[in-house]
Short mmCIF file of C-alpha atoms (C1' of nucleotides) in Angstrom, two decimals:
data_model
loop_
_atom_site.label_atom_id
_atom_site.label_comp_id
_atom_site.label_asym_id
_atom_site.label_seq_id
_atom_site.Cartn_x
_atom_site.Cartn_y
_atom_site.Cartn_z
CA MET Q 222 0.00 0.00 0.00
CA GLU Q 223 1.92 2.99 -1.27
CA GLN Q 224 1.37 6.59 -0.38
CA PRO Q 225 -0.44 8.07 -3.37
CA ARG Q 226 1.23 10.94 -5.16
CA TRP Q 227 -1.49 13.54 -4.79
CA LEU Q 228 -1.90 16.22 -7.40
CA ASP Q 229 -0.32 19.58 -6.66
CA SER Q 230 -2.33 22.70 -7.31
CA GLY Q 231 -1.13 23.12 -10.88
CA GLU Q 232 -1.89 19.52 -11.73
CA MET Q 233 -5.27 19.80 -10.10
CA ALA Q 234 -6.02 22.97 -12.05
CA ALA Q 235 -5.08 21.24 -15.29
CA TRP Q 236 -7.24 18.24 -14.50
CA ASN Q 237 -10.25 20.34 -13.55
CA ALA Q 238 -9.86 22.49 -16.62
CA PHE Q 239 -9.68 19.35 -18.72
CA LEU Q 240 -12.91 18.02 -17.28
CA GLU Q 241 -14.78 21.28 -17.43
CA ALA Q 242 -13.63 22.15 -20.94
CA SER Q 243 -14.47 18.67 -22.22
CA HIS Q 244 -17.98 18.84 -20.86
CA ARG Q 245 -18.71 22.38 -21.96
CA VAL Q 246 -17.38 21.94 -25.46
CA SER Q 247 -19.06 18.61 -25.88
CA ARG Q 248 -22.44 19.96 -24.76
CA ARG Q 249 -22.25 22.86 -27.16
CA VAL Q 250 -21.25 20.72 -30.10
CA GLU Q 251 -23.92 18.16 -29.41
CA ARG Q 252 -26.62 20.74 -29.00
CA GLN Q 253 -25.75 22.52 -32.21
CA LEU Q 254 -25.79 19.33 -34.26
CA ARG Q 255 -28.99 18.09 -32.67
CA ASP Q 256 -30.89 21.35 -33.00
CA GLN Q 257 -29.76 22.35 -36.46
CA GLN Q 258 -29.18 19.00 -38.15
CA GLY Q 259 -30.95 16.32 -36.16
CA LEU Q 260 -27.66 14.48 -35.82
CA SER Q 261 -25.85 13.23 -32.75
CA HIS Q 262 -22.16 13.97 -32.52
CA PRO Q 263 -21.23 10.30 -32.96
CA GLN Q 264 -23.39 10.21 -36.06
CA TYR Q 265 -21.68 13.28 -37.46
CA GLU Q 266 -18.28 11.78 -36.75
CA ILE Q 267 -19.24 8.62 -38.57
CA LEU Q 268 -20.21 10.63 -41.64
CA VAL Q 269 -16.92 12.53 -41.52
CA ARG Q 270 -14.80 9.41 -41.24
CA LEU Q 271 -16.65 7.70 -44.05
CA ALA Q 272 -16.33 10.74 -46.30
CA GLU Q 273 -12.58 10.72 -45.80
CA ALA Q 274 -12.16 7.00 -46.32
CA PRO Q 275 -11.27 5.29 -49.59
CA GLU Q 276 -14.48 4.16 -51.31
CA ARG Q 277 -16.28 6.02 -48.53
CA GLU Q 278 -16.51 2.87 -46.50
CA ILE Q 279 -15.12 1.58 -43.22
CA ARG Q 280 -15.51 -1.65 -41.27
CA MET Q 281 -17.68 -1.54 -38.17
CA THR Q 282 -14.90 -2.44 -35.77
CA GLU Q 283 -12.55 0.12 -37.26
CA LEU Q 284 -15.24 2.74 -36.89
CA ALA Q 285 -15.54 1.88 -33.22
CA GLU Q 286 -11.79 2.32 -32.77
CA LEU Q 287 -11.72 5.59 -34.66
CA LEU Q 288 -14.52 7.08 -32.58
CA VAL Q 289 -13.17 5.56 -29.35
CA THR Q 290 -16.48 3.91 -28.54
CA SER Q 291 -17.97 0.45 -28.18
CA LYS Q 292 -18.82 -1.88 -31.02
CA SER Q 293 -22.43 -2.04 -29.90
CA GLY Q 294 -22.57 1.74 -29.95
CA ILE Q 295 -21.48 1.71 -33.57
CA THR Q 296 -24.06 -0.93 -34.45
CA TYR Q 297 -26.70 1.33 -32.92
CA GLN Q 298 -25.62 4.57 -34.60
CA VAL Q 299 -24.98 3.03 -37.98
CA GLY Q 300 -28.45 1.53 -37.71
CA LYS Q 301 -29.87 5.00 -37.15
CA LEU Q 302 -27.92 6.43 -40.07
CA GLU Q 303 -29.04 3.56 -42.25
CA SER Q 304 -32.69 4.19 -41.40
CA ALA Q 305 -32.14 7.81 -42.36
CA GLY Q 306 -30.62 6.74 -45.67
CA LEU Q 307 -27.28 8.38 -44.97
CA VAL Q 308 -25.30 5.17 -44.77
CA ARG Q 309 -25.76 1.66 -46.06
CA ARG Q 310 -24.23 -1.61 -45.06
CA ARG Q 311 -22.24 -3.80 -47.39
CA SER Q 312 -21.03 -7.22 -46.43
CA CYS Q 313 -17.36 -7.79 -46.84
CA SER Q 314 -16.26 -10.11 -49.63
CA GLY Q 315 -13.49 -12.33 -48.38
CA ASP Q 316 -14.48 -12.11 -44.76
CA GLU Q 317 -17.99 -13.35 -44.32
CA ARG Q 318 -18.24 -11.82 -40.84
CA GLY Q 319 -17.25 -8.35 -41.89
CA VAL Q 320 -19.57 -5.43 -42.54
CA PHE Q 321 -18.70 -2.16 -44.21
CA ALA Q 322 -20.59 1.00 -43.46
CA VAL Q 323 -20.78 2.96 -46.70
CA LEU Q 324 -21.63 6.63 -47.06
CA THR Q 325 -24.51 7.20 -49.50
CA ASP Q 326 -24.81 10.25 -51.75
CA GLU Q 327 -27.54 11.45 -49.45
CA GLY Q 328 -25.16 11.04 -46.53
CA MET Q 329 -22.54 13.07 -48.34
CA ASP Q 330 -25.07 15.82 -48.98
CA LYS Q 331 -26.13 15.79 -45.37
CA LEU Q 332 -22.52 16.11 -44.29
CA ARG Q 333 -21.93 19.01 -46.68
CA GLY Q 334 -24.94 20.77 -45.27
CA ALA Q 335 -23.92 20.17 -41.68
CA ALA Q 336 -20.22 20.97 -41.91
CA PRO Q 337 -20.36 24.78 -41.93
CA GLY Q 338 -22.47 25.01 -38.78
CA HIS Q 339 -20.28 22.40 -37.11
CA VAL Q 340 -17.06 24.23 -37.94
CA GLU Q 341 -18.57 27.39 -36.61
CA ILE Q 342 -19.42 25.89 -33.23
CA VAL Q 343 -16.02 24.19 -33.03
CA ARG Q 344 -14.39 27.55 -33.60
CA SER Q 345 -16.50 29.43 -31.12
CA SER Q 346 -16.16 26.66 -28.54
CA LEU Q 347 -12.44 26.05 -28.77
CA ILE Q 348 -10.31 27.19 -31.67
CA ASP Q 349 -11.08 30.89 -31.70
CA LEU Q 350 -10.89 31.17 -27.93
CA LEU Q 351 -7.16 30.58 -27.96
CA SER Q 352 -4.12 32.35 -29.33
CA PRO Q 353 -2.21 30.48 -32.04
CA GLU Q 354 0.47 29.66 -29.45
CA GLN Q 355 -2.08 28.30 -27.01
CA LEU Q 356 -3.77 26.24 -29.67
CA ASP Q 357 -0.47 24.87 -30.79
CA ALA Q 358 0.46 23.87 -27.28
CA LEU Q 359 -2.96 22.33 -26.77
CA GLY Q 360 -2.62 20.24 -29.90
CA ASP Q 361 0.83 19.12 -28.86
CA ALA Q 362 -0.21 18.09 -25.35
CA LEU Q 363 -3.45 16.38 -26.26
CA GLY Q 364 -1.86 14.75 -29.26
CA THR Q 365 0.68 13.23 -26.91
CA VAL Q 366 -2.06 12.02 -24.61
CA ALA Q 367 -4.13 10.54 -27.39
CA ARG Q 368 -1.15 8.75 -28.86
CA ARG Q 369 0.09 7.33 -25.59
CA LEU Q 370 -3.30 5.99 -24.56
CA ASP Q 371 -3.82 4.26 -27.84
CA PRO Q 372 -2.92 0.57 -27.37
CA ARG Q 373 -3.61 -0.22 -23.72
CA ASP Q 374 -7.02 1.41 -23.55
CA MET T 297 -24.68 32.67 -46.32
CA GLU T 298 -21.04 33.25 -45.53
CA GLN T 299 -18.12 31.17 -46.61
CA PRO T 300 -17.21 29.11 -43.57
CA ARG T 301 -13.70 29.51 -42.23
CA TRP T 302 -12.58 25.92 -42.48
CA LEU T 303 -10.04 24.56 -40.05
CA ASP T 304 -6.45 24.46 -41.24
CA SER T 305 -4.44 21.33 -40.62
CA GLY T 306 -3.09 22.50 -37.26
CA GLU T 307 -6.53 23.45 -36.04
CA MET T 308 -7.92 20.18 -37.24
CA ALA T 309 -5.16 18.27 -35.49
CA ALA T 310 -5.89 20.12 -32.25
CA TRP T 311 -9.61 19.44 -32.52
CA ASN T 312 -9.13 15.76 -33.26
CA ALA T 313 -6.63 15.41 -30.45
CA PHE T 314 -9.11 17.10 -28.13
CA LEU T 315 -11.86 14.67 -29.05
CA GLU T 316 -9.70 11.59 -28.91
CA ALA T 317 -8.00 12.52 -25.65
CA SER T 318 -11.32 13.38 -24.02
CA HIS T 319 -12.84 10.06 -24.93
CA ARG T 320 -9.84 7.95 -24.04
CA VAL T 321 -9.22 9.60 -20.70
CA SER T 322 -12.86 9.58 -19.82
CA ARG T 323 -13.24 5.89 -20.59
CA ARG T 324 -10.24 4.98 -18.46
CA VAL T 325 -11.37 7.05 -15.52
CA GLU T 326 -14.91 5.71 -15.66
CA ARG T 327 -13.79 2.14 -15.94
CA GLN T 328 -11.42 2.41 -13.00
CA LEU T 329 -14.04 3.93 -10.73
CA ARG T 330 -16.72 1.48 -11.79
CA ASP T 331 -14.57 -1.62 -11.47
CA GLN T 332 -12.77 -0.76 -8.27
CA GLN T 333 -15.29 1.37 -6.42
CA GLY T 334 -18.69 0.79 -7.94
CA LEU T 335 -18.99 4.50 -8.57
CA SER T 336 -19.73 6.42 -11.75
CA HIS T 337 -17.51 9.37 -12.49
CA PRO T 338 -20.35 11.86 -11.90
CA GLN T 339 -20.96 10.22 -8.54
CA TYR T 340 -17.31 10.51 -7.60
CA GLU T 341 -17.27 14.16 -8.62
CA ILE T 342 -20.31 14.84 -6.47
CA LEU T 343 -18.54 13.34 -3.47
CA VAL T 344 -15.45 15.45 -4.14
CA ARG T 345 -17.37 18.68 -4.43
CA LEU T 346 -19.34 18.01 -1.29
CA ALA T 347 -16.21 17.14 0.66
CA GLU T 348 -14.67 20.46 -0.31
CA ALA T 349 -17.77 22.51 0.43
CA PRO T 350 -18.53 24.32 3.70
CA GLU T 351 -20.71 22.06 5.88
CA ARG T 352 -20.13 19.43 3.21
CA GLU T 353 -23.33 20.44 1.47
CA ILE T 354 -24.28 21.98 -1.86
CA ARG T 355 -27.58 22.89 -3.49
CA MET T 356 -28.76 20.64 -6.30
CA THR T 357 -28.68 23.32 -8.96
CA GLU T 358 -25.21 24.42 -7.97
CA LEU T 359 -24.03 20.83 -8.22
CA ALA T 360 -25.42 20.67 -11.74
CA GLU T 361 -23.47 23.79 -12.66
CA LEU T 362 -20.28 22.57 -11.04
CA LEU T 363 -20.41 19.26 -12.87
CA VAL T 364 -21.58 20.85 -16.12
CA THR T 365 -24.56 18.56 -16.39
CA SER T 366 -28.34 18.70 -16.31
CA LYS T 367 -30.44 19.18 -13.20
CA SER T 368 -32.26 15.94 -13.84
CA GLY T 369 -28.95 14.17 -14.07
CA ILE T 370 -28.07 15.44 -10.62
CA THR T 371 -31.42 14.35 -9.24
CA TYR T 372 -30.70 10.91 -10.59
CA GLN T 373 -27.15 10.57 -9.32
CA VAL T 374 -27.83 12.08 -5.91
CA GLY T 375 -30.69 9.62 -5.63
CA LYS T 376 -28.25 6.79 -6.27
CA LEU T 377 -25.78 8.12 -3.72
CA GLU T 378 -28.57 8.56 -1.21
CA SER T 379 -29.66 4.95 -1.64
CA ALA T 380 -26.08 3.95 -1.03
CA GLY T 381 -25.97 6.04 2.15
CA LEU T 382 -23.16 8.24 0.91
CA VAL T 383 -25.22 11.41 0.69
CA ARG T 384 -28.41 12.63 2.30
CA ARG T 385 -30.83 15.37 1.35
CA ARG T 386 -31.63 18.28 3.57
CA SER T 387 -34.32 20.79 2.74
CA CYS T 388 -33.19 24.36 2.72
CA SER T 389 -34.45 26.58 5.49
CA GLY T 390 -35.37 29.95 4.06
CA ASP T 391 -36.09 28.66 0.59
CA GLU T 392 -38.74 26.02 0.67
CA ARG T 393 -37.90 24.87 -2.85
CA GLY T 394 -34.24 24.33 -2.18
CA VAL T 395 -32.54 21.02 -1.47
CA PHE T 396 -29.05 20.49 -0.15
CA ALA T 397 -27.10 17.35 -0.89
CA VAL T 398 -25.03 16.59 2.20
CA LEU T 399 -22.05 14.25 2.39
CA THR T 400 -22.48 11.63 5.10
CA ASP T 401 -19.60 10.20 7.14
CA GLU T 402 -19.98 7.05 5.13
CA GLY T 403 -19.69 9.12 1.97
CA MET T 404 -16.52 10.73 3.28
CA ASP T 405 -15.06 7.31 4.03
CA LYS T 406 -16.00 6.09 0.58
CA LEU T 407 -14.28 9.08 -0.96
CA ARG T 408 -11.14 8.56 1.11
CA GLY T 409 -11.03 4.97 -0.04
CA ALA T 410 -11.57 5.85 -3.68
CA ALA T 411 -9.25 8.82 -3.96
CA PRO T 412 -5.88 7.03 -4.23
CA GLY T 413 -6.98 4.81 -7.11
CA HIS T 414 -8.57 7.74 -8.82
CA VAL T 415 -5.47 9.90 -8.56
CA GLU T 416 -3.45 7.05 -9.93
CA ILE T 417 -5.58 6.69 -13.05
CA VAL T 418 -5.67 10.45 -13.55
CA ARG T 419 -1.88 10.47 -13.44
CA SER T 420 -1.43 7.57 -15.80
CA SER T 421 -4.08 8.89 -18.18
CA LEU T 422 -3.03 12.49 -18.38
CA ILE T 423 -0.72 14.14 -15.87
CA ASP T 424 2.26 11.83 -16.03
CA LEU T 425 2.13 11.57 -19.80
CA LEU T 426 3.20 15.17 -20.20
CA SER T 427 6.26 17.23 -19.38
CA PRO T 428 5.76 19.97 -16.78
CA GLU T 429 5.81 22.52 -19.61
CA GLN T 430 3.21 20.65 -21.61
CA LEU T 431 0.97 20.25 -18.60
CA ASP T 432 1.30 23.90 -17.79
CA ALA T 433 0.37 24.89 -21.31
CA LEU T 434 -2.55 22.46 -21.26
CA GLY T 435 -3.88 23.94 -18.05
CA ASP T 436 -3.53 27.41 -19.43
CA ALA T 437 -5.34 26.66 -22.68
CA LEU T 438 -8.15 24.58 -21.23
CA GLY T 439 -8.54 26.98 -18.32
CA THR T 440 -9.12 29.71 -20.85
CA VAL T 441 -11.66 27.60 -22.70
CA ALA T 442 -13.53 26.62 -19.56
CA ARG T 443 -13.66 30.21 -18.33
CA ARG T 444 -14.80 31.67 -21.59
CA LEU T 445 -17.59 29.15 -22.09
CA ASP T 446 -18.94 29.69 -18.64
CA PRO T 447 -21.90 32.08 -18.94
CA ARG T 448 -23.34 31.48 -22.39
CA ASP T 449 -23.42 27.74 -22.26
"C1'" DA D 20 -50.80 44.03 -1.76
"C1'" DG D 21 -51.05 41.72 -6.26
"C1'" DT D 22 -49.74 39.98 -10.53
"C1'" DA D 23 -46.24 38.45 -13.67
"C1'" DA D 24 -41.75 36.49 -14.36
"C1'" DT D 25 -38.23 33.58 -12.62
"C1'" DT D 26 -36.14 29.85 -10.04
"C1'" DT D 27 -35.98 25.18 -7.98
"C1'" DG D 28 -36.06 20.36 -8.03
"C1'" DT D 29 -38.55 16.34 -9.72
"C1'" DT D 30 -40.84 13.40 -12.95
"C1'" DC D 31 -41.49 11.43 -17.24
"C1'" DG D 32 -40.49 9.35 -21.78
"C1'" DA D 33 -37.26 8.87 -25.39
"C1'" DA D 34 -32.62 8.28 -26.84
"C1'" DT D 35 -28.23 6.57 -26.09
"C1'" DT D 36 -24.36 3.89 -24.05
"C1'" DT D 37 -22.19 0.04 -22.12
"C1'" DG D 38 -20.58 -4.75 -21.38
"C1'" DA D 39 -21.66 -9.52 -21.46
"C1'" DA D 40 -23.26 -13.18 -24.10
"C1'" DC D 41 -23.71 -15.02 -28.43
"C1'" DA D 42 -23.39 -17.14 -33.27
"C1'" DA D 43 -20.74 -17.28 -37.14
"C1'" DG D 44 -16.52 -17.04 -39.42
"C1'" DT D 45 -11.40 -17.08 -39.69
"C1'" DA D 46 -6.56 -18.04 -38.31
"C1'" DA D 47 -2.87 -20.84 -36.15
"C1'" DG D 48 -0.41 -24.86 -34.97
"C1'" DG D 49 0.10 -29.43 -34.72
"C1'" DC W 236 -7.34 -32.05 -41.44
"C1'" DC W 237 -8.83 -30.37 -37.07
"C1'" DT W 238 -9.09 -28.61 -32.89
"C1'" DT W 239 -8.25 -24.42 -30.40
"C1'" DA W 240 -8.10 -19.60 -30.12
"C1'" DC W 241 -9.39 -15.42 -31.80
"C1'" DT W 242 -12.22 -11.93 -34.39
"C1'" DT W 243 -16.55 -9.86 -36.06
"C1'" DG W 244 -20.87 -7.76 -35.55
"C1'" DT W 245 -25.29 -8.09 -33.24
"C1'" DT W 246 -28.52 -8.61 -29.52
"C1'" DC W 247 -29.99 -7.90 -25.04
"C1'" DA W 248 -30.86 -5.86 -20.46
"C1'" DA W 249 -29.44 -2.41 -17.40
"C1'" DA W 250 -27.80 2.11 -16.49
"C1'" DT W 251 -27.53 6.68 -17.67
"C1'" DT W 252 -28.50 11.02 -20.03
"C1'" DC W 253 -31.23 14.72 -21.71
"C1'" DG W 254 -34.96 18.10 -22.32
"C1'" DA W 255 -39.66 19.28 -21.78
"C1'" DA W 256 -43.27 19.72 -18.64
"C1'" DC W 257 -44.60 20.51 -14.15
"C1'" DA W 258 -45.84 22.24 -9.30
"C1'" DA W 259 -44.24 24.87 -5.77
"C1'" DA W 260 -41.90 28.73 -4.08
"C1'" DT W 261 -39.59 33.16 -4.53
"C1'" DT W 262 -38.63 37.64 -6.64
"C1'" DA W 263 -39.61 41.84 -9.31
"C1'" DC W 264 -42.45 45.37 -10.46
"C1'" DT W 265 -46.41 48.23 -10.39
#
DNA sequence: AGTAATTTGTTCGAATTTGAACAAGTAAGG
DNA sequence: CCTTACTTGTTCAAATTCGAACAAATTACT
């Protein structure tokens, strides 16, 4: 039973800022997408990833890893997007288990329509609040965190 | 209809790192608390805030603001904590509508038991991954974000 | 005082998330 | 070949979240 290394005041401030900023930003982004586009943030992220992907398609499990969420969560959200006609499923030739989520033309249109409002809220919630130096440092620090937490979830 | 100011590659990298880091850290913290303490992260945060507060009590609405969550969410989580005996409710003299959540001795003990494991995961998920300079810059940037998003949610 | 506007906490239903369990398919090693 | 181990995506139940609606209480204003 070791003595825990408690956080000093600077570390505590960083941790609290991390939590508060995450929640505030996330609430704003989710609300904007919901109110103006009828999309959840995970749904929007799925559309973005698919639009960037070769053939506009990605395997279900890879989607879960990209969005840092559960496989069942992806099944649920892709199901929603499929009902809305924004995505379709395609079974994977060569691996009978596999399923690709594929962006439809409608999905691409939806994404194009949603992107400007999304960028705007991302700017007003994070990017434009910081000086270029601050933003740079933020990207560096969080990039390090994201990278180092990758394998051993 | 203005031309949106798209994100440049640095801004995009910062935004993606923000999203990925938030999700990864949050999942680790939640899993640790759930597995080792049977607490959700919101529940743990409620205990922390109460422990720091004068008289170890805070009004429901203020708790919602502190945790950046909905009032109904607080009702739900305080209800859970109350069932577990970690918190009790006290009606507010002077304002008949008001309700204080009060930390019980049991709740304080629970928090003391949970804190070391929590600090450990916070360190291994964020604090200890960064140099002192990086952490400082992170605190500065996210502190700015949190502060500037405060009023106009 | 008296009426309108605001605040407080809860309830409710709908949406979402998670992990465990599962069936089906694939890969690895003898 | 063949048995064992892993991978894939879905289903399911349980837990959680949110916002809208609400009743009760307080505040602001005339």
